[in-house]
Amino acid sequence: MKKVKFTQQTYHDRLTQILEDFPVLDDIHPFYADLINVLYDRDHYKLALGQLNIARHLIDNLSKDYVRLLKFGDSLYRCKQLKRAALGRMCTLMKKQGPSLAYLEQVRQHLARLPSIDPNTRSMILCGYPNVGKSSFMNKLTRADVDVQPYAFTTKSLFVGHTDHEYMRFQVLDTPGILDHPLEERNTIEMLSITALAHLRAAIIFVIDISEQCSYSIEDQVKLFNSIKPLFTNKPLVVALNKIDVITLDNLREDAKALLRDLETQNNVYLIPMSTLTEEGVMKVKEFNRWLMAEDPDWDPTVFGPDLRNQFMLANDEWKFDNIPEIMNGMNVFDYIDPDILVKLRQLEKEEEERLENEAGEMEEEQPFRLTEDEINLLKELRNKDALTRMEHALRKGNKSRPTLTQASRTGRLQLGAFEDHLKDMGINPSAAVDRARSMSRGRKRSRSESPSVERSKSRGRSKTPQEEGLRDKRQKLEVEVKAKKAQRTMNKDGRKGEADRHIYNLKPKHLYAGKRGNGKTDRR
């Protein structure tokens, strides 16, 4: 029962974690919901999560049923078979979820690679035909490093960059190129741009290549603008005329000039020429777009946080919400810096150098530290006392700290000659001591009388007695073995059944097939 419950709980926890970690399409921002629909297909996504939810529910029910059956198992073998059946059915259920898990793993990896887009922050979206210069403008405007190539559909997904202006952060989105054809014919790459334009509250920069190097004429680009114009409703809009380094507005064809004039008048948009190669007009597009966003009454000025201007401590409260000018009364912030600040800085550095030189001279004038004679004697006493303490401690320690004697020193082979020379130096005759040492170092020889005598039995007719077993002869040993086997068989009959014992006492126990018991029906138990 523990194994079945543990397996069920493990599957339940893992499947619950998967279902909770994946976003619920009904609870997230519509932009992300449509983005998941474009990239992964909403129906397939919901179906995969629904199958995992059903598998979790079925595994929980399986565990309840088999735990109930295990409670009434009449043998360990039946319980083992029920356990195997429960685990096998759980594994079969999870094997069937293989395609759904593989699909969700691909979705998880792709979601991890998607940029972090905040739908509620101040944003700008770059859109237009492929290869008109959107990514180049993105690299000039932000620090994002978007790949730029001289062919169409280089950008295949949404890229996000950030730029600052007047202490405010702006989010810039580079979208894939859009072609002028019906919505149902657009592919996944184009639908990413349509999704961003439809759901994000952002300023729009529509980029037009007036040099027509993108393989699309100005007429086609104007048609694309008119076809997706409903997506620009109630949003600040700027039309950037790119690649003026190749051809200027004055050198355009008359029909192209007329199309651009009609675009400006009919849609009430601003046309700003620029070049991402020479950076001419790039900053003008940037500043003009910020101005349009600030002019829009629907933008919340506190979108980046709470408005702290009412907490300003000014001489006049009416100044709190005024725009701070860069130049006031003919002066800017740098004009209020002390003009003599460089001279004062040099004076401070000079004073610091003089102070360091004085401190170095005072350190040199100080006499070196010397000990007196009494202090030197006291230091020697302390060192001697420390050495004695160490030696006493070494003597009190166990055998580990004592010097070990080698085999040669223990036998006296190394020290006997030195011992003899030492006695001679002291004026003592060493012959007796040396003989005594040599006699003690020799091993004693065993005499022949001390060797044990072994009597061999000459009676070869008698059988060998297994003395190590305490038995008289071979016949007695066989009788003992027979009695031991009979006793073991009797013990086996009364022993407990193990998992390897496959005996089933009752093939159809009544409590598993009789159904629900009524009142007063427990006498059979």
Coordinates of C-alpha atoms in Angstrom, one line a residue:
M1 CA 0.0 0.0 0.0
K2 CA 2.9 2.4 0.7
K3 CA 4.4 1.7 -2.7
V4 CA 1.1 2.3 -4.5
K5 CA 0.5 5.5 -2.6
F6 CA 4.0 6.8 -3.1
T7 CA 3.8 6.2 -6.8
Q8 CA 0.4 7.9 -7.1
Q9 CA 1.7 10.9 -5.0
T10 CA 4.8 11.2 -7.1
Y11 CA 2.8 11.3 -10.4
H12 CA 0.3 13.7 -8.8
D13 CA 2.9 16.2 -7.7
R14 CA 4.8 16.2 -11.0
L15 CA 1.7 16.5 -13.1
T16 CA 0.4 19.3 -10.8
Q17 CA 3.6 21.2 -11.2
I18 CA 3.5 21.0 -15.0
L19 CA -0.2 22.1 -15.0
E20 CA 0.5 25.0 -12.7
D21 CA 3.7 26.2 -14.4
F22 CA 2.2 26.5 -17.9
P23 CA 0.1 29.7 -18.3
V24 CA -3.7 29.5 -18.5
L25 CA -4.8 31.3 -21.6
D26 CA -7.9 32.8 -20.0
D27 CA -5.9 34.4 -17.2
I28 CA -3.1 36.1 -19.1
H29 CA -2.9 39.3 -21.2
P30 CA -4.7 38.9 -24.6
F31 CA -1.5 39.7 -26.3
Y32 CA 0.3 36.7 -24.8
A33 CA -2.9 34.5 -25.4
D34 CA -2.9 35.4 -29.1
L35 CA 0.9 35.0 -29.3
I36 CA 0.6 31.4 -27.9
N37 CA -2.3 30.8 -30.4
V38 CA -0.1 31.9 -33.3
L39 CA 3.0 30.0 -32.3
Y40 CA 1.6 26.8 -30.8
D41 CA -2.1 26.6 -31.7
R42 CA -4.5 27.3 -28.9
D43 CA -6.5 24.0 -29.3
H44 CA -3.5 21.8 -29.4
Y45 CA -2.1 23.6 -26.3
K46 CA -5.3 23.2 -24.3
L47 CA -5.7 19.6 -25.4
A48 CA -2.3 18.6 -24.2
L49 CA -2.8 20.2 -20.8
G50 CA -6.3 18.6 -20.6
Q51 CA -4.9 15.1 -21.2
L52 CA -2.4 15.5 -18.4
N53 CA -5.1 16.7 -16.1
I54 CA -7.3 13.6 -17.0
A55 CA -4.3 11.3 -16.5
R56 CA -3.7 12.8 -13.0
H57 CA -7.3 12.2 -12.1
L58 CA -7.3 8.6 -13.4
I59 CA -4.1 7.8 -11.5
D60 CA -5.7 9.1 -8.3
N61 CA -8.7 6.9 -8.8
L62 CA -6.5 3.9 -9.6
S63 CA -4.6 4.3 -6.3
K64 CA -7.9 4.5 -4.3
D65 CA -9.3 1.3 -5.9
Y66 CA -6.1 -0.8 -5.5
V67 CA -5.4 0.4 -1.9
R68 CA -9.0 -0.8 -1.1
L69 CA -8.3 -4.2 -2.7
L70 CA -4.9 -4.5 -0.9
K71 CA -6.6 -4.1 2.5
F72 CA -8.5 -7.4 1.9
G73 CA -5.6 -9.4 0.4
D74 CA -5.6 -12.8 2.0
S75 CA -1.9 -13.6 1.1
L76 CA 1.3 -11.8 0.4
Y77 CA 1.4 -13.2 -3.1
R78 CA -2.1 -11.7 -3.9
C79 CA -1.0 -8.4 -2.5
K80 CA 2.2 -8.4 -4.6
Q81 CA 0.1 -9.1 -7.7
L82 CA -2.3 -6.3 -6.9
K83 CA 0.7 -3.9 -6.4
R84 CA 2.2 -4.9 -9.7
A85 CA -1.2 -4.4 -11.4
A86 CA -1.6 -0.9 -9.9
L87 CA 1.9 0.2 -10.8
G88 CA 1.6 -1.3 -14.3
R89 CA -1.7 0.5 -15.0
M90 CA -0.2 3.8 -13.8
C91 CA 2.8 3.4 -16.1
T92 CA 0.6 2.5 -19.0
L93 CA -1.4 5.7 -18.5
M94 CA 1.7 7.8 -18.4
K95 CA 3.2 6.1 -21.5
K96 CA 0.1 7.2 -23.4
Q97 CA 0.9 10.9 -22.5
G98 CA 4.3 10.7 -24.3
P99 CA 3.2 12.9 -27.3
S100 CA 1.6 15.5 -25.1
L101 CA 4.6 15.7 -22.8
A102 CA 7.0 16.0 -25.9
Y103 CA 4.8 18.8 -27.3
L104 CA 4.7 20.7 -24.0
E105 CA 8.5 20.3 -23.6
Q106 CA 9.0 22.0 -27.0
V107 CA 6.5 24.8 -26.0
R108 CA 8.5 25.3 -22.7
Q109 CA 11.8 25.6 -24.5
H110 CA 10.4 28.1 -27.0
L111 CA 8.6 30.1 -24.3
A112 CA 11.9 30.4 -22.5
R113 CA 13.5 31.9 -25.6
L114 CA 10.8 34.5 -26.1
P115 CA 11.7 38.1 -25.1
S116 CA 10.1 39.6 -22.0
I117 CA 7.5 42.0 -23.4
D118 CA 5.5 44.2 -20.9
P119 CA 2.1 45.0 -22.5
N120 CA 1.4 47.7 -19.9
T121 CA 4.5 49.9 -20.4
R122 CA 5.2 52.7 -22.8
S123 CA 6.2 51.1 -26.1
M124 CA 7.0 51.7 -29.7
I125 CA 6.5 49.2 -32.6
L126 CA 8.5 49.2 -35.8
C127 CA 6.5 47.7 -38.7
G128 CA 6.6 47.7 -42.5
Y129 CA 7.7 45.5 -45.5
P130 CA 10.6 43.1 -45.1
N131 CA 14.1 44.5 -45.5
V132 CA 13.1 48.2 -45.3
G133 CA 15.5 49.0 -42.4
K134 CA 13.5 48.2 -39.2
S135 CA 16.2 46.2 -37.5
S136 CA 18.9 48.8 -38.5
F137 CA 16.8 51.6 -36.9
M138 CA 16.3 49.4 -33.8
N139 CA 20.0 49.0 -33.4
K140 CA 20.5 52.8 -33.7
L141 CA 17.7 53.5 -31.3
T142 CA 18.5 50.9 -28.6
R143 CA 21.4 48.7 -27.5
A144 CA 19.7 45.6 -28.9
D145 CA 21.9 43.7 -31.3
V146 CA 19.4 42.6 -33.9
D147 CA 20.7 40.6 -36.9
V148 CA 20.8 42.7 -40.1
Q149 CA 21.1 41.0 -43.5
P150 CA 20.5 42.2 -47.1
Y151 CA 17.6 39.8 -47.7
A152 CA 14.0 39.6 -46.7
F153 CA 12.6 38.0 -43.5
T154 CA 15.9 38.2 -41.6
T155 CA 13.8 39.0 -38.5
K156 CA 11.6 35.9 -37.8
S157 CA 10.4 36.8 -34.3
L158 CA 9.8 39.7 -32.0
F159 CA 12.8 41.5 -30.6
V160 CA 12.7 43.9 -27.7
G161 CA 15.0 46.8 -26.9
H162 CA 14.9 49.7 -24.4
T163 CA 15.8 53.3 -24.7
D164 CA 15.7 56.2 -22.2
H165 CA 14.4 59.8 -22.8
E166 CA 14.0 62.4 -20.1
Y167 CA 14.4 59.9 -17.3
M168 CA 11.7 57.6 -18.7
R169 CA 12.2 54.1 -20.1
F170 CA 10.6 53.2 -23.5
Q171 CA 10.2 49.7 -24.8
V172 CA 10.9 49.3 -28.5
L173 CA 9.7 46.2 -30.5
D174 CA 11.1 45.1 -33.8
T175 CA 8.5 43.0 -35.7
P176 CA 9.0 40.7 -38.7
G177 CA 8.1 42.1 -42.1
I178 CA 4.5 42.0 -43.3
L179 CA 3.3 41.3 -46.9
D180 CA 0.2 42.9 -48.5
H181 CA -2.2 40.0 -48.7
P182 CA -5.4 38.8 -46.9
L183 CA -5.1 38.0 -43.2
E184 CA -5.9 34.3 -43.6
E185 CA -3.0 33.9 -46.1
R186 CA -0.4 35.3 -43.7
N187 CA 2.1 32.9 -42.2
T188 CA 3.2 32.6 -38.6
I189 CA 6.0 35.1 -38.9
E190 CA 3.7 37.8 -40.2
M191 CA 1.0 37.0 -37.6
L192 CA 3.5 37.9 -34.9
S193 CA 3.6 41.5 -36.1
I194 CA -0.2 41.6 -36.5
T195 CA -0.6 40.3 -32.9
A196 CA 1.7 42.9 -31.5
L197 CA -0.1 45.7 -33.5
A198 CA -3.5 44.6 -32.4
H199 CA -3.0 44.1 -28.7
L200 CA -0.2 46.4 -27.6
R201 CA -0.9 50.0 -26.6
A202 CA 2.1 51.6 -28.4
A203 CA 3.3 54.3 -30.8
I204 CA 3.7 53.0 -34.3
I205 CA 6.7 53.8 -36.6
F206 CA 5.8 52.6 -40.1
V207 CA 9.1 52.4 -42.1
I208 CA 9.0 53.0 -45.9
D209 CA 12.0 52.3 -48.2
I210 CA 11.9 55.1 -50.7
S211 CA 14.9 53.7 -52.6
E212 CA 12.8 50.5 -53.3
Q213 CA 15.9 48.4 -52.6
C214 CA 13.7 46.1 -50.6
S215 CA 12.2 44.7 -53.8
Y216 CA 8.9 46.4 -53.1
S217 CA 7.8 49.7 -54.7
I218 CA 6.5 52.7 -52.9
E219 CA 3.0 51.9 -54.2
D220 CA 3.1 48.4 -52.6
Q221 CA 4.3 49.9 -49.3
V222 CA 1.5 52.5 -49.3
K223 CA -1.1 49.7 -50.1
L224 CA 0.2 47.8 -47.1
F225 CA -0.2 50.8 -44.9
N226 CA -3.8 51.2 -46.0
S227 CA -4.5 47.5 -45.5
I228 CA -3.3 47.4 -41.8
K229 CA -4.4 51.0 -41.0
P230 CA -7.3 49.8 -38.8
L231 CA -4.6 48.4 -36.4
F232 CA -3.3 52.0 -36.0
T233 CA -6.5 53.4 -34.6
N234 CA -6.1 55.7 -31.5
K235 CA -2.3 55.2 -31.5
P236 CA 0.4 57.8 -32.2
L237 CA 1.7 57.2 -35.7
V238 CA 4.9 58.3 -37.6
V239 CA 5.9 57.3 -41.1
A240 CA 9.7 57.1 -41.4
L241 CA 11.0 57.5 -45.0
N242 CA 14.3 55.4 -44.8
K243 CA 17.4 55.3 -47.1
I244 CA 17.5 59.0 -48.1
D245 CA 21.3 58.4 -48.4
V246 CA 20.5 56.4 -51.6
I247 CA 17.9 58.8 -53.1
T248 CA 16.5 62.0 -51.7
L249 CA 12.9 63.1 -51.6
D250 CA 13.5 65.7 -54.3
N251 CA 14.8 63.0 -56.7
L252 CA 11.7 60.8 -56.4
R253 CA 9.3 60.2 -59.2
E254 CA 6.3 62.5 -59.4
D255 CA 3.8 59.6 -58.9
A256 CA 5.8 58.5 -55.8
K257 CA 5.8 62.0 -54.4
A258 CA 2.0 62.3 -55.0
L259 CA 1.4 59.0 -53.2
L260 CA 3.4 60.1 -50.2
R261 CA 1.6 63.5 -50.1
D262 CA -1.8 61.7 -50.3
L263 CA -0.7 59.4 -47.5
E264 CA 0.2 62.4 -45.3
T265 CA -3.0 64.4 -45.9
Q266 CA -5.5 61.6 -45.9
N267 CA -4.3 59.9 -42.8
N268 CA -3.0 63.0 -40.9
V269 CA 0.4 61.4 -40.3
Y270 CA 3.9 62.8 -40.1
L271 CA 6.5 61.9 -42.7
I272 CA 10.1 62.1 -41.5
P273 CA 13.0 61.3 -43.8
M274 CA 15.9 59.5 -42.3
S275 CA 18.9 57.2 -43.0
T276 CA 20.0 54.4 -40.7
L277 CA 23.4 54.4 -42.5
T278 CA 24.3 58.0 -42.0
E279 CA 22.0 58.4 -38.9
E280 CA 20.5 61.4 -40.5
G281 CA 17.0 62.0 -39.2
V282 CA 17.2 59.1 -36.7
M283 CA 17.1 61.3 -33.6
K284 CA 14.4 63.4 -35.1
V285 CA 12.1 60.3 -35.5
K286 CA 13.0 59.4 -31.9
E287 CA 12.2 62.8 -30.4
F288 CA 9.2 63.4 -32.6
N289 CA 7.7 60.1 -31.5
R290 CA 8.3 60.9 -27.8
W291 CA 6.5 64.2 -28.3
L292 CA 3.5 62.4 -29.9
M293 CA 3.4 60.0 -27.0
A294 CA 3.5 62.8 -24.4
E295 CA 0.8 64.7 -26.4
D296 CA -1.6 61.7 -26.3
P297 CA -4.1 62.2 -23.5
D298 CA -4.6 58.5 -23.0
W299 CA -1.0 57.9 -21.8
D300 CA -0.7 57.7 -18.0
P301 CA 2.3 59.9 -16.8
T302 CA 2.7 57.6 -13.8
V303 CA 3.0 54.4 -15.9
F304 CA 6.6 53.9 -14.6
G305 CA 5.6 54.3 -10.9
P306 CA 3.9 56.7 -8.5
D307 CA 3.8 60.4 -9.2
L308 CA 6.1 61.9 -6.6
R309 CA 5.9 65.5 -7.8
N310 CA 3.3 66.4 -5.1
Q311 CA 6.0 65.7 -2.5
F312 CA 8.5 68.2 -4.0
M313 CA 9.6 70.9 -1.4
L314 CA 9.6 74.1 -3.4
A315 CA 9.2 77.7 -2.4
N316 CA 5.9 77.9 -4.4
D317 CA 3.6 74.9 -4.6
E318 CA 2.4 75.9 -8.0
W319 CA 5.9 75.0 -9.4
K320 CA 5.5 71.3 -8.5
F321 CA 4.0 70.1 -11.8
D322 CA 5.9 72.5 -14.1
N323 CA 8.2 71.0 -16.7
I324 CA 11.8 71.5 -15.8
P325 CA 13.5 73.4 -18.6
E326 CA 17.0 72.6 -19.8
I327 CA 17.8 76.3 -20.1
M328 CA 16.4 79.0 -17.7
N329 CA 17.3 82.7 -17.7
G330 CA 20.0 82.0 -20.3
M331 CA 21.8 79.4 -18.1
N332 CA 21.8 75.7 -17.8
V333 CA 22.8 73.4 -14.9
F334 CA 26.5 73.4 -15.8
D335 CA 26.6 77.2 -15.5
Y336 CA 26.0 77.0 -11.8
I337 CA 29.2 75.1 -11.2
D338 CA 32.0 77.1 -9.4
P339 CA 34.3 78.4 -12.2
D340 CA 37.4 78.2 -9.8
I341 CA 36.7 74.5 -9.0
L342 CA 39.8 73.3 -10.9
V343 CA 42.1 75.7 -9.0
K344 CA 40.6 74.6 -5.7
L345 CA 41.1 71.0 -6.7
R346 CA 44.8 71.5 -7.4
Q347 CA 45.2 73.2 -4.0
L348 CA 43.6 70.3 -2.3
E349 CA 45.9 67.8 -4.1
K350 CA 48.9 69.9 -3.1
E351 CA 47.9 69.9 0.5
E352 CA 47.4 66.2 0.5
E353 CA 50.9 65.6 -0.9
E354 CA 52.5 67.8 1.7
R355 CA 50.6 66.0 4.5
L356 CA 51.8 62.6 3.2
E357 CA 55.4 63.9 3.1
N358 CA 55.3 65.2 6.7
E359 CA 53.9 61.8 7.9
A360 CA 56.7 59.9 6.2
G361 CA 59.4 62.2 7.7
E362 CA 58.0 61.7 11.2
M363 CA 58.1 58.0 10.8
E364 CA 61.7 58.1 9.8
E365 CA 62.7 60.3 12.8
E366 CA 61.2 57.8 15.3
Q367 CA 63.8 55.6 17.0
P368 CA 63.6 51.8 16.5
F369 CA 62.2 49.7 19.3
R370 CA 64.8 48.0 21.6
L371 CA 64.5 45.7 24.5
T372 CA 66.3 46.3 27.8
E373 CA 68.6 43.8 29.5
D374 CA 66.0 42.7 32.1
E375 CA 63.4 42.3 29.3
I376 CA 65.8 40.1 27.3
N377 CA 66.5 37.8 30.4
L378 CA 62.7 37.6 31.1
L379 CA 62.1 36.6 27.4
K380 CA 64.7 33.8 27.7
E381 CA 63.1 32.5 30.9
L382 CA 59.7 32.4 29.2
R383 CA 61.1 30.6 26.2
N384 CA 62.9 28.0 28.4
K385 CA 59.7 27.5 30.4
D386 CA 57.7 27.0 27.1
A387 CA 60.2 24.4 25.9
L388 CA 60.0 22.5 29.2
T389 CA 56.2 22.5 29.1
R390 CA 56.3 21.0 25.6
M391 CA 58.7 18.3 26.6
E392 CA 56.6 17.3 29.7
H393 CA 53.5 17.2 27.5
A394 CA 55.3 15.0 25.0
L395 CA 56.3 12.6 27.8
R396 CA 52.7 12.5 29.2
K397 CA 51.3 11.6 25.9
G398 CA 50.8 8.0 24.8
N399 CA 52.9 5.7 22.7
K400 CA 52.2 7.7 19.6
S401 CA 54.5 10.5 20.6
R402 CA 57.3 8.3 21.9
P403 CA 60.2 7.4 19.6
T404 CA 59.8 3.9 18.0
L405 CA 62.7 1.4 18.0
T406 CA 63.6 -0.3 14.8
Q407 CA 64.2 -4.0 14.5
A408 CA 68.0 -3.5 14.4
S409 CA 68.0 -1.3 17.5
R410 CA 65.9 -3.8 19.4
T411 CA 68.2 -6.7 18.6
G412 CA 71.3 -4.6 19.5
R413 CA 73.0 -5.0 16.2
L414 CA 73.5 -1.2 15.8
Q415 CA 74.1 -0.2 19.5
L416 CA 76.3 -3.0 20.7
G417 CA 79.5 -1.6 19.2
A418 CA 78.6 1.9 20.5
F419 CA 77.8 0.5 23.9
E420 CA 81.2 -1.3 24.0
D421 CA 83.1 1.9 23.0
H422 CA 81.2 3.9 25.6
L423 CA 82.2 1.5 28.4
K424 CA 85.9 1.6 27.2
D425 CA 85.8 5.4 27.4
M426 CA 84.5 5.2 31.0
G427 CA 87.4 2.9 32.0
I428 CA 85.3 -0.3 32.4
N429 CA 86.1 -3.7 31.0
P430 CA 83.2 -4.3 28.5
S431 CA 83.8 -8.0 27.9
A432 CA 81.3 -9.3 30.5
A433 CA 78.5 -6.9 29.5
V434 CA 79.0 -7.6 25.8
D435 CA 78.9 -11.4 26.3
R436 CA 75.7 -11.0 28.4
A437 CA 74.1 -8.9 25.7
R438 CA 75.0 -11.4 22.9
S439 CA 73.7 -14.3 24.9
M440 CA 70.4 -12.6 25.5
S441 CA 70.0 -11.7 21.8
R442 CA 70.4 -15.4 20.7
G443 CA 67.3 -17.5 20.4
R444 CA 66.9 -20.6 22.5
K445 CA 67.2 -23.9 20.7
R446 CA 64.6 -26.6 21.3
S447 CA 66.0 -29.9 22.6
R448 CA 65.0 -33.1 21.0
S449 CA 63.4 -34.2 24.2
E450 CA 60.9 -31.3 24.2
S451 CA 59.5 -32.1 20.8
P452 CA 56.0 -33.6 21.1
S453 CA 55.6 -37.2 20.2
V454 CA 52.7 -38.1 17.9
E455 CA 51.3 -41.6 18.2
R456 CA 49.8 -42.9 15.1
S457 CA 46.8 -45.2 15.2
K458 CA 47.6 -48.6 13.6
S459 CA 44.0 -49.8 13.5
R460 CA 43.1 -49.2 9.9
G461 CA 39.9 -51.3 10.0
R462 CA 37.9 -48.8 12.1
S463 CA 36.1 -45.9 10.3
K464 CA 37.4 -42.4 10.8
T465 CA 35.3 -40.6 13.4
P466 CA 34.3 -37.0 12.6
Q467 CA 35.7 -35.7 15.8
E468 CA 35.1 -32.1 14.8
E469 CA 31.3 -32.8 14.7
G470 CA 31.0 -34.7 18.0
L471 CA 29.6 -37.8 16.3
R472 CA 30.7 -41.4 16.8
D473 CA 30.8 -42.6 13.2
K474 CA 29.5 -42.1 9.7
R475 CA 26.2 -43.9 10.4
Q476 CA 25.4 -41.7 13.3
K477 CA 26.1 -38.6 11.1
L478 CA 23.6 -39.8 8.4
E479 CA 20.9 -40.4 11.0
V480 CA 21.4 -36.9 12.4
E481 CA 21.0 -35.4 8.8
V482 CA 17.8 -37.3 8.2
K483 CA 16.2 -36.1 11.4
A484 CA 17.3 -32.5 10.7
K485 CA 15.6 -32.6 7.3
K486 CA 12.3 -34.0 8.7
A487 CA 12.3 -31.4 11.4
Q488 CA 12.9 -28.7 8.8
R489 CA 9.9 -29.9 6.7
T490 CA 7.7 -29.6 9.8
M491 CA 9.0 -26.1 10.5
N492 CA 8.4 -25.1 6.9
K493 CA 4.7 -26.1 7.1
D494 CA 4.2 -23.8 10.1
G495 CA 6.4 -20.9 8.8
R496 CA 5.2 -17.5 7.6
K497 CA 4.4 -17.1 3.9
G498 CA 6.8 -14.8 2.0
E499 CA 6.4 -13.0 -1.3
A500 CA 7.9 -15.9 -3.1
D501 CA 5.2 -18.3 -1.7
R502 CA 2.7 -18.5 -4.6
H503 CA 0.0 -20.4 -2.7
I504 CA -3.5 -18.9 -2.9
Y505 CA -5.9 -20.3 -0.3
N506 CA -9.1 -18.9 -1.9
L507 CA -9.3 -18.0 -5.6
K508 CA -12.6 -16.1 -5.1
P509 CA -12.8 -14.6 -1.6
K510 CA -16.3 -13.6 -0.7
H511 CA -15.5 -10.1 0.5
L512 CA -14.2 -9.1 -2.9
Y513 CA -17.3 -10.3 -4.8
A514 CA -20.2 -10.0 -2.4
G515 CA -20.7 -6.3 -2.9
K516 CA -21.6 -3.8 -0.2
R517 CA -22.5 -5.4 3.2
G518 CA -25.7 -4.6 4.9
N519 CA -26.4 -4.0 8.6
G520 CA -25.6 -7.0 10.8
K521 CA -23.7 -8.9 8.2
T522 CA -20.3 -9.0 9.9
D523 CA -20.7 -12.4 11.5
R524 CA -18.9 -14.1 8.7
R525 CA -15.7 -12.3 9.7

